[in-house]
Short mmCIF file of C-alpha atoms (C1' of nucleotides) in Angstrom, two decimals:
data_model
loop_
_atom_site.label_atom_id
_atom_site.label_comp_id
_atom_site.label_asym_id
_atom_site.label_seq_id
_atom_site.Cartn_x
_atom_site.Cartn_y
_atom_site.Cartn_z
CA MET A 1 -95.13 -47.90 -81.43
CA THR A 2 -92.45 -49.86 -83.18
CA THR A 3 -93.08 -48.04 -86.43
CA THR A 4 -92.84 -44.42 -85.29
CA PRO A 5 -89.75 -43.26 -87.18
CA THR A 6 -88.96 -39.87 -85.70
CA PRO A 7 -90.13 -39.10 -82.20
CA SER A 8 -87.14 -36.80 -81.96
CA THR A 9 -87.14 -33.18 -83.16
CA ALA A 10 -89.57 -31.50 -80.79
CA ALA A 11 -87.97 -31.39 -77.36
CA SER A 12 -90.89 -29.31 -76.18
CA ALA A 13 -93.68 -31.76 -76.98
CA ALA A 14 -92.36 -35.29 -76.47
CA PRO A 15 -94.03 -36.67 -73.35
CA ALA A 16 -93.78 -40.20 -74.72
CA ALA A 17 -89.99 -40.27 -74.45
CA ASP A 18 -90.01 -39.16 -70.84
CA GLU A 19 -92.68 -41.74 -70.21
CA TYR A 20 -90.36 -44.41 -71.55
CA LEU A 21 -87.59 -43.23 -69.27
CA ARG A 22 -89.98 -43.40 -66.37
CA LEU A 23 -91.17 -46.89 -67.26
CA GLU A 24 -87.59 -47.85 -67.79
CA HIS A 25 -86.81 -46.69 -64.32
CA GLN A 26 -89.55 -48.90 -63.00
CA ILE A 27 -88.54 -52.19 -64.57
CA CYS A 28 -84.79 -52.07 -64.19
CA PHE A 29 -85.09 -50.69 -60.71
CA SER A 30 -87.65 -53.28 -59.63
CA LEU A 31 -85.36 -56.13 -60.52
CA HIS A 32 -82.40 -54.44 -58.93
CA ALA A 33 -84.32 -53.76 -55.73
CA ALA A 34 -85.78 -57.26 -55.53
CA SER A 35 -82.37 -58.79 -55.91
CA ARG A 36 -80.97 -56.68 -53.12
CA ALA A 37 -83.96 -57.30 -50.87
CA PHE A 38 -83.52 -61.04 -51.38
CA ASN A 39 -79.85 -60.71 -50.69
CA SER A 40 -80.61 -58.83 -47.52
CA VAL A 41 -82.86 -61.57 -46.13
CA TYR A 42 -80.37 -64.24 -47.07
CA ARG A 43 -77.67 -62.30 -45.29
CA VAL A 44 -79.58 -62.47 -42.03
CA VAL A 45 -80.47 -66.14 -42.37
CA LEU A 46 -77.06 -67.28 -43.59
CA LYS A 47 -75.19 -65.39 -40.93
CA GLU A 48 -75.87 -68.26 -38.54
CA LEU A 49 -74.16 -70.61 -40.99
CA GLY A 50 -71.22 -68.28 -41.43
CA LEU A 51 -71.90 -67.99 -45.16
CA THR A 52 -72.46 -65.12 -47.56
CA TYR A 53 -75.09 -65.51 -50.23
CA PRO A 54 -72.71 -66.33 -53.09
CA GLN A 55 -70.84 -68.72 -50.81
CA TYR A 56 -74.16 -70.41 -50.08
CA LEU A 57 -74.74 -70.84 -53.81
CA VAL A 58 -71.36 -72.51 -54.14
CA MET A 59 -72.16 -74.84 -51.26
CA LEU A 60 -75.52 -75.73 -52.83
CA VAL A 61 -73.77 -76.84 -56.00
CA LEU A 62 -71.20 -78.85 -54.06
CA TRP A 63 -73.86 -80.52 -51.90
CA GLU A 64 -75.73 -81.48 -55.05
CA GLN A 65 -72.85 -82.34 -57.35
CA GLY A 66 -70.04 -83.37 -55.05
CA GLU A 67 -66.48 -82.60 -56.01
CA LEU A 68 -65.91 -80.64 -59.20
CA PRO A 69 -63.33 -78.36 -60.84
CA VAL A 70 -63.53 -74.57 -60.59
CA LYS A 71 -64.43 -74.38 -64.25
CA LYS A 72 -67.55 -76.54 -63.86
CA LEU A 73 -68.52 -74.69 -60.72
CA GLY A 74 -68.35 -71.48 -62.69
CA GLU A 75 -70.55 -72.88 -65.42
CA HIS A 76 -73.21 -73.87 -62.91
CA LEU A 77 -73.18 -70.46 -61.29
CA ARG A 78 -72.28 -68.35 -64.32
CA LEU A 79 -69.27 -66.95 -62.52
CA ASP A 80 -65.67 -66.73 -63.67
CA SER A 81 -62.43 -67.40 -61.85
CA GLY A 82 -62.07 -63.73 -61.03
CA THR A 83 -65.02 -64.09 -58.70
CA LEU A 84 -64.61 -67.71 -57.67
CA SER A 85 -60.91 -67.82 -56.84
CA PRO A 86 -61.02 -65.43 -53.88
CA LEU A 87 -64.42 -66.74 -52.79
CA LEU A 88 -63.17 -70.32 -52.71
CA LYS A 89 -60.07 -69.21 -50.89
CA ARG A 90 -62.27 -67.78 -48.16
CA LEU A 91 -64.38 -70.95 -48.02
CA GLU A 92 -61.18 -72.93 -47.68
CA ALA A 93 -59.98 -70.63 -44.92
CA THR A 94 -63.16 -71.33 -42.94
CA GLY A 95 -62.58 -75.04 -43.43
CA LEU A 96 -65.66 -75.89 -45.50
CA VAL A 97 -63.94 -76.87 -48.73
CA ARG A 98 -60.54 -77.97 -49.93
CA ARG A 99 -58.89 -77.16 -53.23
CA GLU A 100 -56.51 -79.57 -54.90
CA ARG A 101 -54.70 -79.40 -58.21
CA SER A 102 -55.73 -82.27 -60.37
CA ALA A 103 -52.96 -84.80 -60.93
CA ARG A 104 -54.34 -85.67 -64.35
CA ASP A 105 -54.51 -82.06 -65.54
CA GLU A 106 -52.49 -79.66 -63.48
CA ARG A 107 -54.28 -76.65 -64.94
CA SER A 108 -57.51 -77.49 -63.16
CA VAL A 109 -58.24 -77.23 -59.45
CA HIS A 110 -60.80 -79.55 -57.92
CA VAL A 111 -63.01 -78.25 -55.15
CA HIS A 112 -64.48 -80.70 -52.68
CA LEU A 113 -66.23 -80.59 -49.36
CA THR A 114 -64.50 -81.23 -46.07
CA ASP A 115 -66.33 -83.20 -43.39
CA GLU A 116 -67.27 -79.88 -41.88
CA GLY A 117 -68.63 -78.65 -45.20
CA THR A 118 -70.68 -81.80 -45.64
CA ALA A 119 -71.99 -81.51 -42.11
CA LEU A 120 -73.15 -77.96 -42.72
CA LYS A 121 -75.77 -79.24 -45.14
CA GLU A 122 -77.85 -80.51 -42.24
CA ARG A 123 -78.20 -77.03 -40.85
CA ALA A 124 -78.75 -75.53 -44.29
CA LEU A 125 -81.80 -77.70 -44.85
CA LEU A 126 -83.84 -75.27 -42.79
CA VAL A 127 -82.88 -72.23 -44.84
CA PRO A 128 -85.34 -72.73 -47.74
CA ARG A 129 -88.46 -72.63 -45.61
CA ARG A 130 -87.34 -69.49 -43.84
CA ILE A 131 -86.71 -67.76 -47.15
CA SER A 132 -89.90 -69.12 -48.61
CA ALA A 133 -91.83 -67.84 -45.63
CA ALA A 134 -90.21 -64.43 -45.97
CA THR A 135 -91.40 -64.06 -49.56
CA GLY A 136 -95.03 -64.71 -48.72
CA PHE A 137 -95.32 -66.43 -52.09
CA ASP A 138 -96.75 -69.91 -52.47
CA LEU A 139 -95.05 -72.65 -54.45
CA ALA A 140 -96.98 -71.98 -57.66
CA GLU A 141 -96.14 -68.30 -57.62
CA ILE A 142 -92.48 -68.98 -57.01
CA THR A 143 -92.35 -71.54 -59.79
CA ASP A 144 -94.07 -69.15 -62.17
CA LEU A 145 -91.82 -66.26 -61.25
CA ARG A 146 -88.77 -68.44 -61.64
CA ALA A 147 -89.87 -69.46 -65.15
CA ARG A 148 -90.31 -65.83 -66.15
CA LEU A 149 -86.94 -64.83 -64.74
CA ASP A 150 -85.20 -67.70 -66.49
CA ARG A 151 -86.82 -66.75 -69.77
CA LEU A 152 -85.76 -63.17 -69.21
CA THR A 153 -82.19 -64.23 -68.49
CA ARG A 154 -82.00 -66.34 -71.63
CA ALA A 155 -83.32 -63.48 -73.74
CA LEU A 156 -80.88 -61.00 -72.22
CA ASP A 157 -77.97 -63.37 -72.68
CA ALA A 158 -78.88 -63.90 -76.32
CA ALA A 159 -79.26 -60.17 -76.87
CA ALA A 160 -75.93 -59.42 -75.23
CA LEU A 161 -74.15 -61.42 -77.91
CA GLU A 162 -75.59 -59.31 -80.72
CA GLU A 163 -75.70 -56.03 -78.87
CA THR A 164 -72.09 -54.94 -79.05
CA PRO A 165 -71.92 -53.60 -82.64
CA ASP A 166 -73.78 -50.46 -83.70
CA CYS A 167 -77.33 -49.22 -82.97
CA LEU A 168 -78.08 -45.94 -81.23
CA MET B 1 -94.03 -76.79 -39.88
CA THR B 2 -93.38 -74.56 -36.93
CA THR B 3 -94.28 -77.34 -34.54
CA THR B 4 -92.16 -80.19 -35.84
CA PRO B 5 -89.55 -80.49 -33.13
CA THR B 6 -87.14 -83.04 -34.56
CA PRO B 7 -86.93 -83.51 -38.31
CA SER B 8 -83.32 -84.48 -37.75
CA THR B 9 -82.28 -88.04 -36.88
CA ALA B 10 -82.67 -89.93 -40.16
CA ALA B 11 -80.00 -88.64 -42.51
CA SER B 12 -80.53 -91.68 -44.72
CA ALA B 13 -84.19 -91.21 -45.69
CA ALA B 14 -85.00 -87.53 -46.11
CA PRO B 15 -85.55 -86.88 -49.82
CA ALA B 16 -88.02 -84.08 -49.16
CA ALA B 17 -85.40 -81.90 -47.52
CA ASP B 18 -82.99 -82.29 -50.41
CA GLU B 19 -85.82 -81.43 -52.74
CA TYR B 20 -86.35 -78.19 -50.87
CA LEU B 21 -82.68 -77.36 -51.17
CA ARG B 22 -82.89 -78.00 -54.87
CA LEU B 23 -85.95 -75.82 -55.30
CA GLU B 24 -84.28 -73.24 -53.15
CA HIS B 25 -81.35 -73.24 -55.49
CA GLN B 26 -83.69 -72.58 -58.36
CA ILE B 27 -85.53 -69.55 -57.07
CA CYS B 28 -82.72 -67.65 -55.41
CA PHE B 29 -80.38 -68.40 -58.25
CA SER B 30 -82.89 -67.37 -60.92
CA LEU B 31 -83.28 -63.94 -59.44
CA HIS B 32 -79.57 -63.57 -58.94
CA ALA B 33 -78.85 -64.62 -62.51
CA ALA B 34 -81.55 -62.41 -64.02
CA SER B 35 -80.25 -59.41 -62.17
CA ARG B 36 -76.73 -59.99 -63.42
CA ALA B 37 -77.89 -60.66 -66.97
CA PHE B 38 -79.81 -57.39 -66.92
CA ASN B 39 -76.79 -55.63 -65.52
CA SER B 40 -74.66 -57.09 -68.26
CA VAL B 41 -76.87 -55.73 -71.04
CA TYR B 42 -77.07 -52.34 -69.38
CA ARG B 43 -73.30 -52.28 -69.12
CA VAL B 44 -72.97 -52.59 -72.89
CA VAL B 45 -75.66 -50.03 -73.67
CA LEU B 46 -74.59 -47.51 -71.03
CA LYS B 47 -70.95 -47.69 -71.98
CA GLU B 48 -71.65 -45.24 -74.79
CA LEU B 49 -73.01 -42.79 -72.24
CA GLY B 50 -70.05 -43.28 -69.95
CA LEU B 51 -72.30 -44.49 -67.14
CA THR B 52 -72.45 -47.57 -64.97
CA TYR B 53 -75.82 -49.05 -64.17
CA PRO B 54 -76.14 -47.59 -60.65
CA GLN B 55 -74.94 -44.24 -61.97
CA TYR B 56 -77.68 -44.43 -64.59
CA LEU B 57 -80.24 -44.99 -61.85
CA VAL B 58 -79.01 -41.88 -60.07
CA MET B 59 -79.25 -39.86 -63.28
CA LEU B 60 -82.80 -41.13 -63.87
CA VAL B 61 -83.87 -39.81 -60.49
CA LEU B 62 -82.16 -36.47 -61.09
CA TRP B 63 -83.69 -36.10 -64.56
CA GLU B 64 -87.10 -36.78 -63.08
CA GLN B 65 -86.82 -34.95 -59.77
CA GLY B 66 -84.26 -32.24 -60.39
CA GLU B 67 -81.96 -31.19 -57.58
CA LEU B 68 -82.24 -33.05 -54.30
CA PRO B 69 -80.17 -33.89 -51.21
CA VAL B 70 -78.19 -37.12 -50.89
CA LYS B 71 -80.62 -38.34 -48.29
CA LYS B 72 -83.64 -38.10 -50.61
CA LEU B 73 -81.68 -39.64 -53.43
CA GLY B 74 -80.92 -42.57 -51.16
CA GLU B 75 -84.57 -42.99 -50.27
CA HIS B 76 -85.56 -43.13 -53.92
CA LEU B 77 -82.90 -45.71 -54.72
CA ARG B 78 -82.79 -47.50 -51.37
CA LEU B 79 -79.08 -46.84 -51.07
CA ASP B 80 -77.14 -45.36 -48.18
CA SER B 81 -74.36 -42.81 -48.08
CA GLY B 82 -71.77 -45.56 -48.01
CA THR B 83 -72.73 -46.39 -51.56
CA LEU B 84 -73.79 -42.98 -52.79
CA SER B 85 -70.94 -40.82 -51.55
CA PRO B 86 -68.21 -42.37 -53.69
CA LEU B 87 -70.61 -42.88 -56.60
CA LEU B 88 -71.59 -39.21 -56.60
CA LYS B 89 -67.98 -38.23 -56.30
CA ARG B 90 -67.29 -40.12 -59.51
CA LEU B 91 -70.28 -38.54 -61.26
CA GLU B 92 -69.00 -35.16 -60.18
CA ALA B 93 -65.52 -36.00 -61.48
CA THR B 94 -67.00 -36.74 -64.92
CA GLY B 95 -68.81 -33.40 -64.83
CA LEU B 96 -72.41 -34.67 -64.85
CA VAL B 97 -73.46 -33.45 -61.40
CA ARG B 98 -72.37 -30.95 -58.80
CA ARG B 99 -72.59 -31.32 -55.04
CA GLU B 100 -73.11 -28.33 -52.79
CA ARG B 101 -73.59 -28.05 -49.04
CA SER B 102 -76.93 -26.56 -48.24
CA ALA B 103 -76.71 -23.10 -46.72
CA ARG B 104 -79.88 -23.68 -44.73
CA ASP B 105 -78.72 -26.98 -43.26
CA GLU B 106 -75.03 -27.59 -43.51
CA ARG B 107 -75.42 -31.28 -42.74
CA SER B 108 -77.09 -31.95 -46.09
CA VAL B 109 -75.47 -31.92 -49.51
CA HIS B 110 -77.59 -31.07 -52.52
CA VAL B 111 -76.92 -32.86 -55.78
CA HIS B 112 -77.89 -31.17 -59.01
CA LEU B 113 -77.27 -31.65 -62.70
CA THR B 114 -74.71 -29.67 -64.64
CA ASP B 115 -75.56 -28.54 -68.16
CA GLU B 116 -73.66 -31.56 -69.38
CA GLY B 117 -75.68 -33.84 -67.11
CA THR B 118 -78.93 -32.35 -68.33
CA ALA B 119 -77.83 -32.69 -71.94
CA LEU B 120 -77.07 -36.37 -71.45
CA LYS B 121 -80.77 -37.06 -71.02
CA GLU B 122 -81.33 -36.60 -74.74
CA ARG B 123 -79.02 -39.48 -75.52
CA ALA B 124 -80.40 -41.57 -72.69
CA LEU B 125 -83.89 -41.44 -74.16
CA LEU B 126 -82.91 -44.20 -76.57
CA VAL B 127 -81.76 -46.58 -73.85
CA PRO B 128 -85.20 -47.91 -72.81
CA ARG B 129 -86.13 -49.29 -76.22
CA ARG B 130 -82.80 -51.04 -76.59
CA ILE B 131 -83.21 -52.69 -73.21
CA SER B 132 -86.83 -53.46 -73.87
CA ALA B 133 -85.91 -55.05 -77.19
CA ALA B 134 -83.22 -57.13 -75.48
CA THR B 135 -85.72 -58.64 -73.06
CA GLY B 136 -88.06 -59.83 -75.77
CA PHE B 137 -90.93 -59.07 -73.36
CA ASP B 138 -93.90 -56.97 -74.38
CA LEU B 139 -95.20 -54.12 -72.28
CA ALA B 140 -97.85 -56.19 -70.52
CA GLU B 141 -95.35 -58.85 -69.49
CA ILE B 142 -92.90 -56.29 -68.20
CA THR B 143 -95.60 -54.53 -66.22
CA ASP B 144 -96.77 -57.80 -64.76
CA LEU B 145 -93.27 -58.91 -63.86
CA ARG B 146 -92.56 -55.57 -62.29
CA ALA B 147 -95.66 -55.85 -60.12
CA ARG B 148 -94.61 -59.29 -58.91
CA LEU B 149 -91.09 -58.16 -58.15
CA ASP B 150 -92.31 -55.11 -56.26
CA ARG B 151 -94.64 -57.28 -54.22
CA LEU B 152 -91.77 -59.65 -53.53
CA THR B 153 -89.54 -56.79 -52.44
CA ARG B 154 -92.14 -55.43 -50.06
CA ALA B 155 -92.67 -58.87 -48.53
CA LEU B 156 -88.93 -59.43 -48.12
CA ASP B 157 -88.43 -56.01 -46.57
CA ALA B 158 -91.24 -56.62 -44.12
CA ALA B 159 -89.85 -60.04 -43.24
CA ALA B 160 -86.35 -58.68 -42.75
CA LEU B 161 -87.60 -56.52 -39.91
CA GLU B 162 -88.94 -59.49 -37.97
CA GLU B 163 -86.34 -62.01 -39.02
CA THR B 164 -83.43 -61.03 -36.84
CA PRO B 165 -84.43 -62.63 -33.50
CA ASP B 166 -84.64 -66.40 -33.08
CA CYS B 167 -86.16 -69.10 -35.33
CA LEU B 168 -84.15 -72.02 -36.68
"C1'" DG C 1 -77.77 -20.49 -23.01
"C1'" DC C 2 -76.28 -25.45 -22.44
"C1'" DC C 3 -76.25 -30.30 -22.96
"C1'" DC C 4 -77.74 -34.34 -25.41
"C1'" DA C 5 -80.12 -37.13 -28.75
"C1'" DT C 6 -80.88 -37.08 -33.61
"C1'" DT C 7 -79.89 -36.27 -38.34
"C1'" DT C 8 -76.81 -36.21 -42.29
"C1'" DA C 9 -72.52 -37.23 -45.11
"C1'" DG C 10 -68.49 -39.23 -45.29
"C1'" DT C 11 -64.93 -42.96 -44.32
"C1'" DT C 12 -63.26 -47.67 -43.63
"C1'" DG C 13 -63.29 -52.49 -44.32
"C1'" DT C 14 -65.15 -56.71 -46.45
"C1'" DG C 15 -67.02 -59.22 -50.15
"C1'" DC C 16 -68.97 -59.75 -54.63
"C1'" DG C 17 -68.91 -59.16 -60.12
"C1'" DC C 18 -66.50 -58.54 -64.07
"C1'" DA C 19 -62.97 -57.03 -67.58
"C1'" DA C 20 -58.31 -57.60 -68.67
"C1'" DT C 21 -54.04 -59.71 -68.03
"C1'" DT C 22 -50.64 -63.26 -66.58
"C1'" DG C 23 -48.65 -67.71 -66.40
"C1'" DA C 24 -48.57 -72.50 -66.39
"C1'" DA C 25 -50.20 -76.81 -68.50
"C1'" DT C 26 -52.15 -79.13 -72.37
"C1'" DT C 27 -53.36 -80.09 -77.07
"C1'" DG C 28 -52.95 -79.94 -81.96
"C1'" DT C 29 -50.06 -79.68 -86.05
"C1'" DG C 30 -46.30 -80.10 -88.77
"C1'" DC D 1 -39.88 -83.51 -81.11
"C1'" DA D 2 -40.92 -78.42 -81.53
"C1'" DC D 3 -43.96 -74.69 -81.70
"C1'" DA D 4 -48.29 -72.26 -81.76
"C1'" DA D 5 -52.95 -72.04 -80.10
"C1'" DT D 6 -55.94 -73.15 -76.46
"C1'" DT D 7 -57.47 -73.97 -71.77
"C1'" DC D 8 -57.60 -73.09 -66.94
"C1'" DA D 9 -56.83 -70.71 -62.56
"C1'" DA D 10 -55.15 -66.81 -60.43
"C1'" DT D 11 -54.29 -61.88 -60.07
"C1'" DT D 12 -55.16 -56.88 -60.66
"C1'" DG D 13 -58.05 -53.00 -60.89
"C1'" DC D 14 -62.44 -50.77 -60.61
"C1'" DG D 15 -67.04 -50.09 -59.00
"C1'" DC D 16 -71.09 -51.36 -56.24
"C1'" DA D 17 -73.47 -52.87 -51.64
"C1'" DC D 18 -73.55 -52.75 -46.99
"C1'" DA D 19 -72.22 -52.75 -41.99
"C1'" DA D 20 -69.94 -50.11 -38.67
"C1'" DC D 21 -68.06 -46.05 -37.37
"C1'" DT D 22 -66.75 -40.91 -37.34
"C1'" DA D 23 -67.70 -36.10 -37.40
"C1'" DA D 24 -70.28 -32.08 -37.97
"C1'" DA D 25 -74.67 -29.68 -37.60
"C1'" DT D 26 -79.25 -29.29 -35.80
"C1'" DG D 27 -83.05 -29.12 -32.51
"C1'" DG D 28 -85.41 -30.06 -28.14
"C1'" DG D 29 -85.59 -30.09 -23.03
"C1'" DC D 30 -84.00 -28.06 -19.16
#
DNA sequence: GCCCATTTAGTTGTGCGCAATTGAATTGTG
DNA sequence: CACAATTCAATTGCGCACAACTAAATGGGC
């Protein structure tokens, strides 16, 4: 499979290539679909909290870590300021967080929870079981799936760094 | 679980709940991150073809199925006209597809490949191995992961239908 | 034949996600 | 101290995802 040099040439008799495209469709699409399905369930559940899914992720980090600068927040979530700035502005508008320029380093903006944001955690504590129930997966399956996805993410990230040059 | 009426009260001694929130963070975030990492690699690879990732998915369906109406396309990809209409308009602008109102039923619009769109398949045949290589997963692992994700998607879809009412 | 519910695309508005750019603050170096 | 490189947040622009809505065409019941 990895050693076949020229599967090209014959456009009339190359079922293997089409098969790859089909398989390809399956894997990339499966992940894409699962992500959106997850998102969809979260949307319903989080609506009661007045949060979108990415906003919920930000709140999770803040509940766990307390106050922290936008930069650190972005590292936790793998998001840049282009995504976080408007998102945080919306969270601030709803009164859940406050942003303040650091006095020590005026480049950085520290994000911290308001009383209202802290209080929201109590209601959020019920979210995990509802999501967990919706998946129909038990703890072991979730843990296993998570490990695979994390490994996949690491591999893809590593590949992305070397992918840019030539090939194809 | 469903019968515990008041888990509230003690905010001082509830480590289990925080643990759930932490676990929660892990699973939802893992999927989210994996999806974006995948997307990121596809973006690099597909750039040479002049396609975005969702546009690539549309082309995959067209290469496999041939001409079909927007509605059917949406069923294959689980996308609605709100997403597909502008996307198809862009694909048409780049000359890869053409949209034509059906004569039989003027409500529906049939999407079919141009010669250029058909020709692009040849170049796309190399995409799967590059992606596959980037994952570092072998065929068995990918197949297994895909099966789990599909099962997860089905469960989440089913849950979404019954989720709306009360709970919490 | 006529009305009404349904089907089908398209449009609008909101919110990510990310590349590219801007601008201010800081740090390092001479 | 001065100047260049770096860091950090914000902004702009584009495309996707989805809810809500509009508008046109179809088909069934009467």
